[in-house]
Short mmCIF file of C-alpha atoms in Angstrom, two decimals:
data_model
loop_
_atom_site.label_atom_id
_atom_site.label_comp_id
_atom_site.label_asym_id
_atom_site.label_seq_id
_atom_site.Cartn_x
_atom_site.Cartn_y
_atom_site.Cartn_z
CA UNK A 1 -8.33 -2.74 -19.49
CA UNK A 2 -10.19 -0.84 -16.43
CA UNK A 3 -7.86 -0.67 -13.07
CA UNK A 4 -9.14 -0.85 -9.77
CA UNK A 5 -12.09 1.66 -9.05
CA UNK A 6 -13.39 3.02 -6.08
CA UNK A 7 -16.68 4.42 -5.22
CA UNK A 8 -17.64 7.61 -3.83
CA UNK A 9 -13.88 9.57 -4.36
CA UNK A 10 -15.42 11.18 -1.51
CA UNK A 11 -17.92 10.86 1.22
CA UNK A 12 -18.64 13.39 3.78
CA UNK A 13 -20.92 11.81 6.59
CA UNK A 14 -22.10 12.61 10.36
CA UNK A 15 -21.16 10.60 13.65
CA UNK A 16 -22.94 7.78 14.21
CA UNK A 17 -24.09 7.38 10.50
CA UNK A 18 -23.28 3.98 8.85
CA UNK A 19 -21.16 4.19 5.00
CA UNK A 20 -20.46 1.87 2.58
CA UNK A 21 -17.52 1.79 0.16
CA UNK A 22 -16.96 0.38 -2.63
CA UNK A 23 -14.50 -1.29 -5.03
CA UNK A 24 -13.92 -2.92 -8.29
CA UNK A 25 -11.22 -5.02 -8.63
CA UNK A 26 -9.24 -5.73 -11.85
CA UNK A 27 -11.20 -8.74 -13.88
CA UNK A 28 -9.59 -11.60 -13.17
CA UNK A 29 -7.64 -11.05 -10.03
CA UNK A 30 -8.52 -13.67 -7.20
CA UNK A 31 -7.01 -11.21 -4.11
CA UNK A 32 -8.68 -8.36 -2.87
CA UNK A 33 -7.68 -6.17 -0.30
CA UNK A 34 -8.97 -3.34 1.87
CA UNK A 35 -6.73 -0.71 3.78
CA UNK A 36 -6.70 2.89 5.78
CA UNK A 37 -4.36 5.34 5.01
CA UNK A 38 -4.81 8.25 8.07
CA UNK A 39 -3.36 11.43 6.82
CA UNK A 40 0.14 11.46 6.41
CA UNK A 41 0.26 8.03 7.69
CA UNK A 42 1.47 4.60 6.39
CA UNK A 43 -1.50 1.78 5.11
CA UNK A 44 -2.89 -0.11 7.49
CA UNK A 45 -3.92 -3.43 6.89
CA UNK A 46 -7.41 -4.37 7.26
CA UNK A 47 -8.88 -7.19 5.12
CA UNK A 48 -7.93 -9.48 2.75
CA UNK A 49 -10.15 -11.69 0.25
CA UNK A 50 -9.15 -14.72 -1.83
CA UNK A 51 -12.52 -15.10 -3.63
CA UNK A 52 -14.88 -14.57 -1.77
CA UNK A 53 -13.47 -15.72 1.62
CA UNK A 54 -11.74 -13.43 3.66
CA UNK A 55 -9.24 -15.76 5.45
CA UNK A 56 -7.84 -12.95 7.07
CA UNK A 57 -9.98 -10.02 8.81
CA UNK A 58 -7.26 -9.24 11.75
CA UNK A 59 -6.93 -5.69 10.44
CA UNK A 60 -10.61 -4.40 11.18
CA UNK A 61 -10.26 -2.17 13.84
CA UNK A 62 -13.64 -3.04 15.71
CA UNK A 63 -16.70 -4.94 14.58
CA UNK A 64 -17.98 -1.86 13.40
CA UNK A 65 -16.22 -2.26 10.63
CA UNK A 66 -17.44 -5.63 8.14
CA UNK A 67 -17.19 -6.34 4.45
CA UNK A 68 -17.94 -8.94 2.36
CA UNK A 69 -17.29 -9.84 -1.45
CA UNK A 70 -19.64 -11.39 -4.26
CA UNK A 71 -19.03 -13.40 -7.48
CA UNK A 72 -15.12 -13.41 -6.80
CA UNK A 73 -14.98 -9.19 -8.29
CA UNK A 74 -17.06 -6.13 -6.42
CA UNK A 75 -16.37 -5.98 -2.49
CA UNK A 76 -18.31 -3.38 0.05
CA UNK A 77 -16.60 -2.40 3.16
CA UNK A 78 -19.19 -1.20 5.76
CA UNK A 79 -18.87 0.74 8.46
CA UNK A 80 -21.18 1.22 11.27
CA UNK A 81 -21.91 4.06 13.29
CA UNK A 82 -19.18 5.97 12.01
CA UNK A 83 -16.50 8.03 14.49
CA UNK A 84 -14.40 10.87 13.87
CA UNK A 85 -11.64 8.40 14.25
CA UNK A 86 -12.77 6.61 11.06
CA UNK A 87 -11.69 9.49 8.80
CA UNK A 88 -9.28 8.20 6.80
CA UNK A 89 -8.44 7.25 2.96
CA UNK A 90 -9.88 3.77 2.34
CA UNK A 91 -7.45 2.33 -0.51
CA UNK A 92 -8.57 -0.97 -2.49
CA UNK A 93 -6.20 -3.06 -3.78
CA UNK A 94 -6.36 -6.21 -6.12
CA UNK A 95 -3.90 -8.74 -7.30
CA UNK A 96 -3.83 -11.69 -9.90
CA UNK A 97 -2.86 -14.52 -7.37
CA UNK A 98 -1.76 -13.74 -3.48
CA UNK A 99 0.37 -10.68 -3.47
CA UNK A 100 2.81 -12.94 -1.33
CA UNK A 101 4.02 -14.77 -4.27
CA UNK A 102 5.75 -11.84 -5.98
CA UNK A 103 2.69 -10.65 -7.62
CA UNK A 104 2.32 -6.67 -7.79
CA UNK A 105 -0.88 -5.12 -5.91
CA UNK A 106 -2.93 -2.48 -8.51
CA UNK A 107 -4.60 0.20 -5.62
CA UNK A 108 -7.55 2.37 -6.67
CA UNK A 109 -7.61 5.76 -6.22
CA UNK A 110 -8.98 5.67 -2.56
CA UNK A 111 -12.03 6.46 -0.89
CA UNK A 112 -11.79 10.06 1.43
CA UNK A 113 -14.16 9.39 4.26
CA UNK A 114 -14.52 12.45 6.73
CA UNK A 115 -16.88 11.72 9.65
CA UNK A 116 -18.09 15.32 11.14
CA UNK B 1 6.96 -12.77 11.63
CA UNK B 2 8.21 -10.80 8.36
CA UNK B 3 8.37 -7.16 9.00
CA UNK B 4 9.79 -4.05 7.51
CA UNK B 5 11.65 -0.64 8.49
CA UNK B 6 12.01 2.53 6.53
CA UNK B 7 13.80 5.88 7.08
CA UNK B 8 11.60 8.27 8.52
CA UNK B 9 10.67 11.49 6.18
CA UNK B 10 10.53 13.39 5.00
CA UNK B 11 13.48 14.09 2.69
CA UNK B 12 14.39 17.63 1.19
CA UNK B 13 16.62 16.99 -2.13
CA UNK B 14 17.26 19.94 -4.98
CA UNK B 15 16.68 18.94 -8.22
CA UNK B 16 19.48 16.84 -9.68
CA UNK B 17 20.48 15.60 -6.23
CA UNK B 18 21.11 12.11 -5.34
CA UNK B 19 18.45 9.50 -3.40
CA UNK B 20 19.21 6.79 -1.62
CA UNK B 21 15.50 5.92 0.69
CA UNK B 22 16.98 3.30 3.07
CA UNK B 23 14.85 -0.10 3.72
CA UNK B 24 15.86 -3.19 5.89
CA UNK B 25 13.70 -6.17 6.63
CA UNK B 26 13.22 -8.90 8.54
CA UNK B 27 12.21 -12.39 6.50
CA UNK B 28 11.91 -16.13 7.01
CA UNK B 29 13.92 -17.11 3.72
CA UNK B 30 13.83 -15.21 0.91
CA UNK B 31 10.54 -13.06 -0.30
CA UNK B 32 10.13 -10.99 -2.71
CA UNK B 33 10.61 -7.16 -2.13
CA UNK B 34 9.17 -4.39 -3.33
CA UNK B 35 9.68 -0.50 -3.69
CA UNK B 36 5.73 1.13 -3.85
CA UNK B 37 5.20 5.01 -4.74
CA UNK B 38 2.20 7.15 -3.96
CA UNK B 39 2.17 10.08 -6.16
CA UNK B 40 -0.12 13.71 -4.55
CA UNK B 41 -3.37 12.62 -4.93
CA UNK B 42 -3.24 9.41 -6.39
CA UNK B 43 -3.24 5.26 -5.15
CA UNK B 44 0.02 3.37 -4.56
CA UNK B 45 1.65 1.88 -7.86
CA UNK B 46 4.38 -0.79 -7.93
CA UNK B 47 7.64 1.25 -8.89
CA UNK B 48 10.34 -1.94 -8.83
CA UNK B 49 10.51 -5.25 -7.03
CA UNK B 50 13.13 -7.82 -7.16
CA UNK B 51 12.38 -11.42 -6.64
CA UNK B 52 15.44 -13.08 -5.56
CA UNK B 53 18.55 -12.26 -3.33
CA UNK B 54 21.05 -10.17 -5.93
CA UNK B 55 18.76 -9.25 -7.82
CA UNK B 56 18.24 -5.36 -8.96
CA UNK B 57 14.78 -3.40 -9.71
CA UNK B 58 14.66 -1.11 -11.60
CA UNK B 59 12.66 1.23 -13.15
CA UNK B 60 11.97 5.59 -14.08
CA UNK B 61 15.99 5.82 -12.66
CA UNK B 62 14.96 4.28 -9.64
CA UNK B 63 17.22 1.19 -8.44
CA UNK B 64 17.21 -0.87 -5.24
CA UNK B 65 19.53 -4.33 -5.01
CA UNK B 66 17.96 -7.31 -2.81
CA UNK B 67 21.25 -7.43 -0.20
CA UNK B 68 20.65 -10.80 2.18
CA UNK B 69 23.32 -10.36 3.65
CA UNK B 70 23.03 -6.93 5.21
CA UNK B 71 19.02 -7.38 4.79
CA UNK B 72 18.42 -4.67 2.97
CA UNK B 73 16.65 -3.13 -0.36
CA UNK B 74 17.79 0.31 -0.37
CA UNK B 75 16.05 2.82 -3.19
CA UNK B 76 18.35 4.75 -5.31
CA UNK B 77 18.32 7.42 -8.00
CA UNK B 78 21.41 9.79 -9.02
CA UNK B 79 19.23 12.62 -10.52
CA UNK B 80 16.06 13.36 -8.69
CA UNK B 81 13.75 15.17 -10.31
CA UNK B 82 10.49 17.63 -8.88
CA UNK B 83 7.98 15.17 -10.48
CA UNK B 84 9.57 12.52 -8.36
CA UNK B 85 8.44 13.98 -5.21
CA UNK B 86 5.93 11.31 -3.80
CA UNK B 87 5.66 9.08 -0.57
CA UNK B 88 7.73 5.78 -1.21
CA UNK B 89 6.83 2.70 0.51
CA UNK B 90 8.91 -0.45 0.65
CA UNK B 91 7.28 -3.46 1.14
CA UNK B 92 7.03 -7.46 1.20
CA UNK B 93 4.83 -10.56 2.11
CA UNK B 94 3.96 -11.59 5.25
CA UNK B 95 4.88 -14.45 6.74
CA UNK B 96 2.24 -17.03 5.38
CA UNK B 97 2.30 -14.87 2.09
CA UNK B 98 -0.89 -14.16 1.36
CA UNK B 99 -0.44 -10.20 2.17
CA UNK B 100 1.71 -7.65 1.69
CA UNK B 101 3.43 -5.74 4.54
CA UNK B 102 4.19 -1.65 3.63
CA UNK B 103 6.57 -0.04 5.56
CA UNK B 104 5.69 3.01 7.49
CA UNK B 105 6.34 5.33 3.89
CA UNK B 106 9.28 8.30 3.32
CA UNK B 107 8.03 11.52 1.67
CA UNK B 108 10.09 12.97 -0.44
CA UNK B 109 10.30 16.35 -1.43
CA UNK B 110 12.34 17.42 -4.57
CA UNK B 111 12.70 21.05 -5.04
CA UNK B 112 13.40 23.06 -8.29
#
């Protein structure tokens, strides 16, 4: 079966612009979550979904940042206004049950966002 | 809360050379633990985890023993290879374990 996907690979965008990105979780898997990877830095947490409740959003750097989830699979992260600050990798990841139990995360390939 | 510390990168090894990526962690009772590697270009990918104290992961060479007493999961290899240089992140799940905490990642660099 398909792995996690991630859409655009890539998006190039100018300050103040707002992006969307997007990911496909493995069918079936209940957990979702978003992070940041900054270049040559470690993942930083930002949002986790079980369903289609996000029971934990204490990662999202500033309410520009928002994302919701639909029908328990596809979730958008959005981010408003964009800064140079939000260039970054966006990884997705997705898990069969809460990743807490033992169960293994499967990331996508990442979203490259660079703000100009 | 449950956290986790890595060594610092990155690491220089010749080919054949061995690994040892040192992890210790902090944990109300006893998680699960996990050794994640980001190949150039590529997402993270699950390279061992071990579920229980004792127990060994293993997997592509790679080792790392869940020590409770010294509170660590260490990642091994004897024989590195160039195709093994990646960032490796050691992980585990939070305190309410829902989420997954990474460590800060070690790059490793394997040269020919």
């Amino acid at each position: 079966g398909a792995g996690v996907s991630q859409s655009p690979s890539n998006k190039v965008t100018e300050k103040g612009k707002d992006v969307e990105l997007r990911c496909d979780p493995i069918s079936g898997h209940t957990a979702l979550y978003w992070y940041r990877q900054s270049l040559g830095q470690g993942l930083e947490f930002l949002i986790y979904f079980q369903g289609n409740s996000a029971p934990d959003k204490s990662g999202l750097p500033s309410d520009r940042f928002s994302a919701e989830r639909t029908g328990g699979s596809v979730s958008t992260l959005t981010i408003q206004r964009t800064q140079q600050e939000d260039s970054a990798v966006y990884l997705c990841a997705s898990s069969l049950e809460p990743s807490g139990s033992g169960n293994e995360q499967f990331f996508g390939p990442g979203t490259r966002l660079t703000v100009l | 809360g449950n956290s986790v510390t890595q060594m610092e990168g990155p690491v220089t090894l010749s080919e054949e050379a061995f690994l040892t990526i040192n992890c210790t962690y902090t944990a109300t009772g006893y998680p699960s633990l996990f050794w994640y590697v980001q190949y150039p270009g590529e997402g993270l990918q699950l390279l061992l985890k071990a579920t229980k104290a004792d127990d060994k992961g293993s997997n592509k060479g790679f080792e790392a023993t869940y020590r409770k007493e010294t509170t660590s999961f260490h990642l091994e290899k004897g024989s590195v290879q160039v195709s093994d240089s990646a960032v490796y992140f050691c992980a585990l799940p939070n305190t309410g374990g829902f989420k997954t905490i990474f460590g800060a990642g070690t790059r490793l660099f394997v040269k020919a």
